[in-house]
Each structure stands twice: as structure tokens, then as C-alpha cells.
PDB file of C-alpha atoms in Angstrom:
ATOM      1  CA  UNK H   1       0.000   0.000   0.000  1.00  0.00           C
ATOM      2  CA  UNK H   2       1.108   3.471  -0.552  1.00  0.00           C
ATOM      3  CA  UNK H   3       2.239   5.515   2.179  1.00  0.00           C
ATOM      4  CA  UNK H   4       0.364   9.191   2.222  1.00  0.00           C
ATOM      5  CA  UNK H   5       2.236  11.664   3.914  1.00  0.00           C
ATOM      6  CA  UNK H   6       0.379  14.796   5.248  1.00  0.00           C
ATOM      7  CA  UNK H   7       2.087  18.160   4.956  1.00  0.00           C
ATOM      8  CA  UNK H   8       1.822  21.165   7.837  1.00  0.00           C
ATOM      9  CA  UNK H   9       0.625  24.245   6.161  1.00  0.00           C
ATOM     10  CA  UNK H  10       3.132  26.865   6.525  1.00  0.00           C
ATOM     11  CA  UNK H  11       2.903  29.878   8.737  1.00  0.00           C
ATOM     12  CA  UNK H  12       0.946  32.710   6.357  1.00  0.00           C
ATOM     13  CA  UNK H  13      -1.299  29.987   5.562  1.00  0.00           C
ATOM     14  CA  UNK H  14      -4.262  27.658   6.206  1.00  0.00           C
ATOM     15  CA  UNK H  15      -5.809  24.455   5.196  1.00  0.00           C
ATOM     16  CA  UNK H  16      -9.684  24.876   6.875  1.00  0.00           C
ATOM     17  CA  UNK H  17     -11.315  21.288   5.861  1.00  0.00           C
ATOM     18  CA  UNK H  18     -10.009  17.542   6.173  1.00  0.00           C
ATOM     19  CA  UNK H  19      -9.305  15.845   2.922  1.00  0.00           C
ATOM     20  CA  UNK H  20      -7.143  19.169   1.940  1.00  0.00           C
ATOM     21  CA  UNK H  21      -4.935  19.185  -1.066  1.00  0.00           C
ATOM     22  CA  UNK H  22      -3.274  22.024  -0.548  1.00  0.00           C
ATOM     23  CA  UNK H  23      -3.215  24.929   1.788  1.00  0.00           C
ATOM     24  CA  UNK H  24      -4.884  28.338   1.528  1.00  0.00           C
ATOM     25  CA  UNK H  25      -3.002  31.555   1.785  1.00  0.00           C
ATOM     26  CA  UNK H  26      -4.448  33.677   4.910  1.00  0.00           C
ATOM     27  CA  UNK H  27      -6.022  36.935   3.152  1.00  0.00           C
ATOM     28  CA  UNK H  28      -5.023  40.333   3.528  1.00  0.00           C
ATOM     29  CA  UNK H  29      -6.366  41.596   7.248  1.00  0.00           C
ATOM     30  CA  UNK H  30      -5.508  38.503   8.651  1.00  0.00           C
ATOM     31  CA  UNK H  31      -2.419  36.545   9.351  1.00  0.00           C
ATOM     32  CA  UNK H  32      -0.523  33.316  11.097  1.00  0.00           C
ATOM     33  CA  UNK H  33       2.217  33.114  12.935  1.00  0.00           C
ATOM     34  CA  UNK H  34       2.402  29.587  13.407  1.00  0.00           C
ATOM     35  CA  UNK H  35       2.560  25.991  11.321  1.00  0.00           C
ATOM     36  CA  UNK H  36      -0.042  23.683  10.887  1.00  0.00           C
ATOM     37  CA  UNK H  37      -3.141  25.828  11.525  1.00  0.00           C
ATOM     38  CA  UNK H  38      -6.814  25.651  10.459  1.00  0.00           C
ATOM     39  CA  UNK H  39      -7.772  29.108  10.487  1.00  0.00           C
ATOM     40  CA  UNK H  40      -5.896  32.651  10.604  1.00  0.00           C
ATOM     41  CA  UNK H  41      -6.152  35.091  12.955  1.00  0.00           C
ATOM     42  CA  UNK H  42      -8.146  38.806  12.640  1.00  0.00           C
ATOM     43  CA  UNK H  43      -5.533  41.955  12.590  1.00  0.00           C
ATOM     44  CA  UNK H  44      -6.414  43.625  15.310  1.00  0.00           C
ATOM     45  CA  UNK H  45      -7.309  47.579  15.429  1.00  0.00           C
ATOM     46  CA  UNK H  46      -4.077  49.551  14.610  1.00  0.00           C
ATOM     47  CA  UNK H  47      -2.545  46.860  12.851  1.00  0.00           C
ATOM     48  CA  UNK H  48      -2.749  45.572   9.045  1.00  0.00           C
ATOM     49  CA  UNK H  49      -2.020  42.553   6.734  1.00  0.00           C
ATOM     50  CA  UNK H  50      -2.066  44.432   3.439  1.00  0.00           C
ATOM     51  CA  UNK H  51      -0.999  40.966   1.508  1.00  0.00           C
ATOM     52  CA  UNK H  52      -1.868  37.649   1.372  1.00  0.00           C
ATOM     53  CA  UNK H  53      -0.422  35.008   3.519  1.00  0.00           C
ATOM     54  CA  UNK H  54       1.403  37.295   5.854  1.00  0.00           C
ATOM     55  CA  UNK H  55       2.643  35.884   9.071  1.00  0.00           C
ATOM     56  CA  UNK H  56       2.623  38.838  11.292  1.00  0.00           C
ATOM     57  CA  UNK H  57       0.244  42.360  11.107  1.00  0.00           C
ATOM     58  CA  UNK H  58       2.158  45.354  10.692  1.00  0.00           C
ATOM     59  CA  UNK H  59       1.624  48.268  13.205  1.00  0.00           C
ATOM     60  CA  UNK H  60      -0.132  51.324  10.971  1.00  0.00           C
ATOM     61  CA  UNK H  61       2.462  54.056  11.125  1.00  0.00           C
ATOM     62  CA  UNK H  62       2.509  57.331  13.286  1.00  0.00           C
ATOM     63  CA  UNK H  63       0.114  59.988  11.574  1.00  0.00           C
ATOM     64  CA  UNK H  64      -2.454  56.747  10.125  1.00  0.00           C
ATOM     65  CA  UNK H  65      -4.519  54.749  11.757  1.00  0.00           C
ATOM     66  CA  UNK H  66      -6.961  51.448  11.504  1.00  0.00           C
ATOM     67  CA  UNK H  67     -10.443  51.038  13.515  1.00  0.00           C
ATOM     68  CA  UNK H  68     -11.697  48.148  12.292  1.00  0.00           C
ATOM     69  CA  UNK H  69     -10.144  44.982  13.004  1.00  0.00           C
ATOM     70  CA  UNK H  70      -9.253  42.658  10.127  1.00  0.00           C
ATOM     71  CA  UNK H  71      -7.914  45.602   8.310  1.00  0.00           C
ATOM     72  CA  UNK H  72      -5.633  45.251   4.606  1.00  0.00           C
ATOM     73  CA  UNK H  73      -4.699  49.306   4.629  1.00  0.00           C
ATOM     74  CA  UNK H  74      -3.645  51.936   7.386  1.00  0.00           C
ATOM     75  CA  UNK H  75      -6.054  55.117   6.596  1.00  0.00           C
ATOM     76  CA  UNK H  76      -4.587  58.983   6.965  1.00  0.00           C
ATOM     77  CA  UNK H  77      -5.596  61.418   9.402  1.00  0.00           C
ATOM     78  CA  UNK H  78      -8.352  63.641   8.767  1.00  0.00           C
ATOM     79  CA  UNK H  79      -6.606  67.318   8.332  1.00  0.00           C
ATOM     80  CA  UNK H  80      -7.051  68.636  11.664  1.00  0.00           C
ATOM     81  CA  UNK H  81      -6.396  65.139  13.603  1.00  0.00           C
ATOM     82  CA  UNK H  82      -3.061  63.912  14.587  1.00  0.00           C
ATOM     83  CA  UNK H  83      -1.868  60.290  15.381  1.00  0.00           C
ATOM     84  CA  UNK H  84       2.395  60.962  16.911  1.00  0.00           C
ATOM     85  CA  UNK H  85       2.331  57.113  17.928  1.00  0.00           C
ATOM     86  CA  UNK H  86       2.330  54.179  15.372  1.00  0.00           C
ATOM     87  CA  UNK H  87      -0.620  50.810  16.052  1.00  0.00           C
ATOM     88  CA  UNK H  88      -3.334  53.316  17.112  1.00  0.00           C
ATOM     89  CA  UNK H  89      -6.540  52.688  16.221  1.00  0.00           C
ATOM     90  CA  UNK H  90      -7.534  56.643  15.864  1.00  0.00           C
ATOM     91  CA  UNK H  91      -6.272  60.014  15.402  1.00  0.00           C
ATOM     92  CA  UNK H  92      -6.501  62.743  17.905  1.00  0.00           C
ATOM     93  CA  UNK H  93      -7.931  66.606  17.357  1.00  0.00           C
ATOM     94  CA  UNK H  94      -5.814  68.974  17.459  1.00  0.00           C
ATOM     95  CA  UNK H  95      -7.127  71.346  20.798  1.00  0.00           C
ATOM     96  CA  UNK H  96      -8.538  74.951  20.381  1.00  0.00           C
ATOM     97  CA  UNK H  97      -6.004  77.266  19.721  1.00  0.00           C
ATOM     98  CA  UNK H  98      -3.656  74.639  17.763  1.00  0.00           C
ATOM     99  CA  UNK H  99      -3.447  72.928  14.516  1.00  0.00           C
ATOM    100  CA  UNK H 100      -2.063  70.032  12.800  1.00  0.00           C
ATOM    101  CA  UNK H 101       0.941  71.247  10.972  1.00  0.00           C
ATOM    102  CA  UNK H 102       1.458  67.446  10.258  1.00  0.00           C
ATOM    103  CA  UNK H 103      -0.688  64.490  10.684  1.00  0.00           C
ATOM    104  CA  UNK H 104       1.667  63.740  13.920  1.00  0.00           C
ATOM    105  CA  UNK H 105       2.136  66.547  15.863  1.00  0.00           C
ATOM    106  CA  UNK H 106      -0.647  69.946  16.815  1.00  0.00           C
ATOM    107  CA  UNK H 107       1.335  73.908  16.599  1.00  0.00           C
ATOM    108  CA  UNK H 108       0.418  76.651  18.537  1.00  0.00           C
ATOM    109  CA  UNK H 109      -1.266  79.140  16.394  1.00  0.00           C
ATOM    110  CA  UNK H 110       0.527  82.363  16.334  1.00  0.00           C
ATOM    111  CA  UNK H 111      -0.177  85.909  17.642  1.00  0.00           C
ATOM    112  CA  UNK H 112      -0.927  88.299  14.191  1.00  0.00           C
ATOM    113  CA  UNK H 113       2.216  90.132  13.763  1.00  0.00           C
ATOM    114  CA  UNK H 114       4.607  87.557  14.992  1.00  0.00           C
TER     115      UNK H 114
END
């Protein structure tokens, strides 16, 4: 009789159903660390999968920001809203009296004639 060898799917990817012929690349928002899985896990707010079969989420970067879990893209910060730390899952406003002179940090407005 022939011997049947089963395969671990790799990290990044999935196999969800016995009887599997291959394995199943985790979509983008999602991801898996480890070997040998049957499902992949959700990004969680703040961080992204923006490929398929990606093995880790990566942290959205200071000044963008994700609120939904499961999330392929980072999104910018509305003008006026700021975001100085990266994996946040929203931007800040900018307080009375400042702005956002980038999407990471508020100014002082200035006194006219300064």
C-alpha cells in the first residue's frame, strides 16, 4: 500500500477542511504566525495585513490609523487630527487654539504680527 504523507501548512497559511490538497493563503487583514493551523487570525485595530499570507500584522504608522479589526490598509488622518504614535486605532484633534501642521504633531497658532 502506498504511504500518504500529510504536509503542515506553513505559517501565512491555512488548510480549513479535512481531505485538503493544498493549503490556503491567509487573506489580507488577517495573518498566522504559526505551522499547521486551520484558520488565521483577525488583525487587530491599529494593525494591518495588506498581503496575502502574511505571518505577522504590521503596526499602521505614526500619523495613520486602523479602527476596524481585520484591516488590509492603514487610513490617513483627517486634516485637523493627529496620530504621533504608530498601532493606534484613531487620530486625535488637534485642541482649540492649535493645529495640525502634520498628521503627527498639533502647533500653537501664532499671535498676528509675529
Amino acid at each position: 500500500a502506498d504511504q500518504i504523507n500529510c504536509v503542515q501548512c506553513d505559517a501565512g497559511k491555512y488548510s480549513a477542511a479535512d481531505g485538503a490538497t493544498s493549503c490556503t493563503e491567509c487573506p489580507p487583514g488577517r495573518h498566522q504566525p504559526a505551522s499547521g493551523q486551520t484558520e488565521c487570525e483577525i488583525c487587530e485595530p491599529g494593525r494591518v495585513a495588506s498581503a496575502s499570507g502574511q505571518t505577522t500584522c504590521d503596526q499602521c504608522d505614526a500619523g495613520t490609523y486602523s479602527a476596524a479589526a481585520g484591516a488590509s490598509t492603514c487610513v490617513d488622518c483627517a486634516p485637523g487630527w493627529i496620530q504621533p504614535e504608530s498601532g493606534r486605532s484613531e487620530c486625535e484633534q488637534c485642541a482649540a487654539g492649535r493645529f495640525a501642521s502634520t498628521a503627527t504633531a498639533c502647533s500653537g497658532c501664532r499671535q498676528f504680527g509675529e
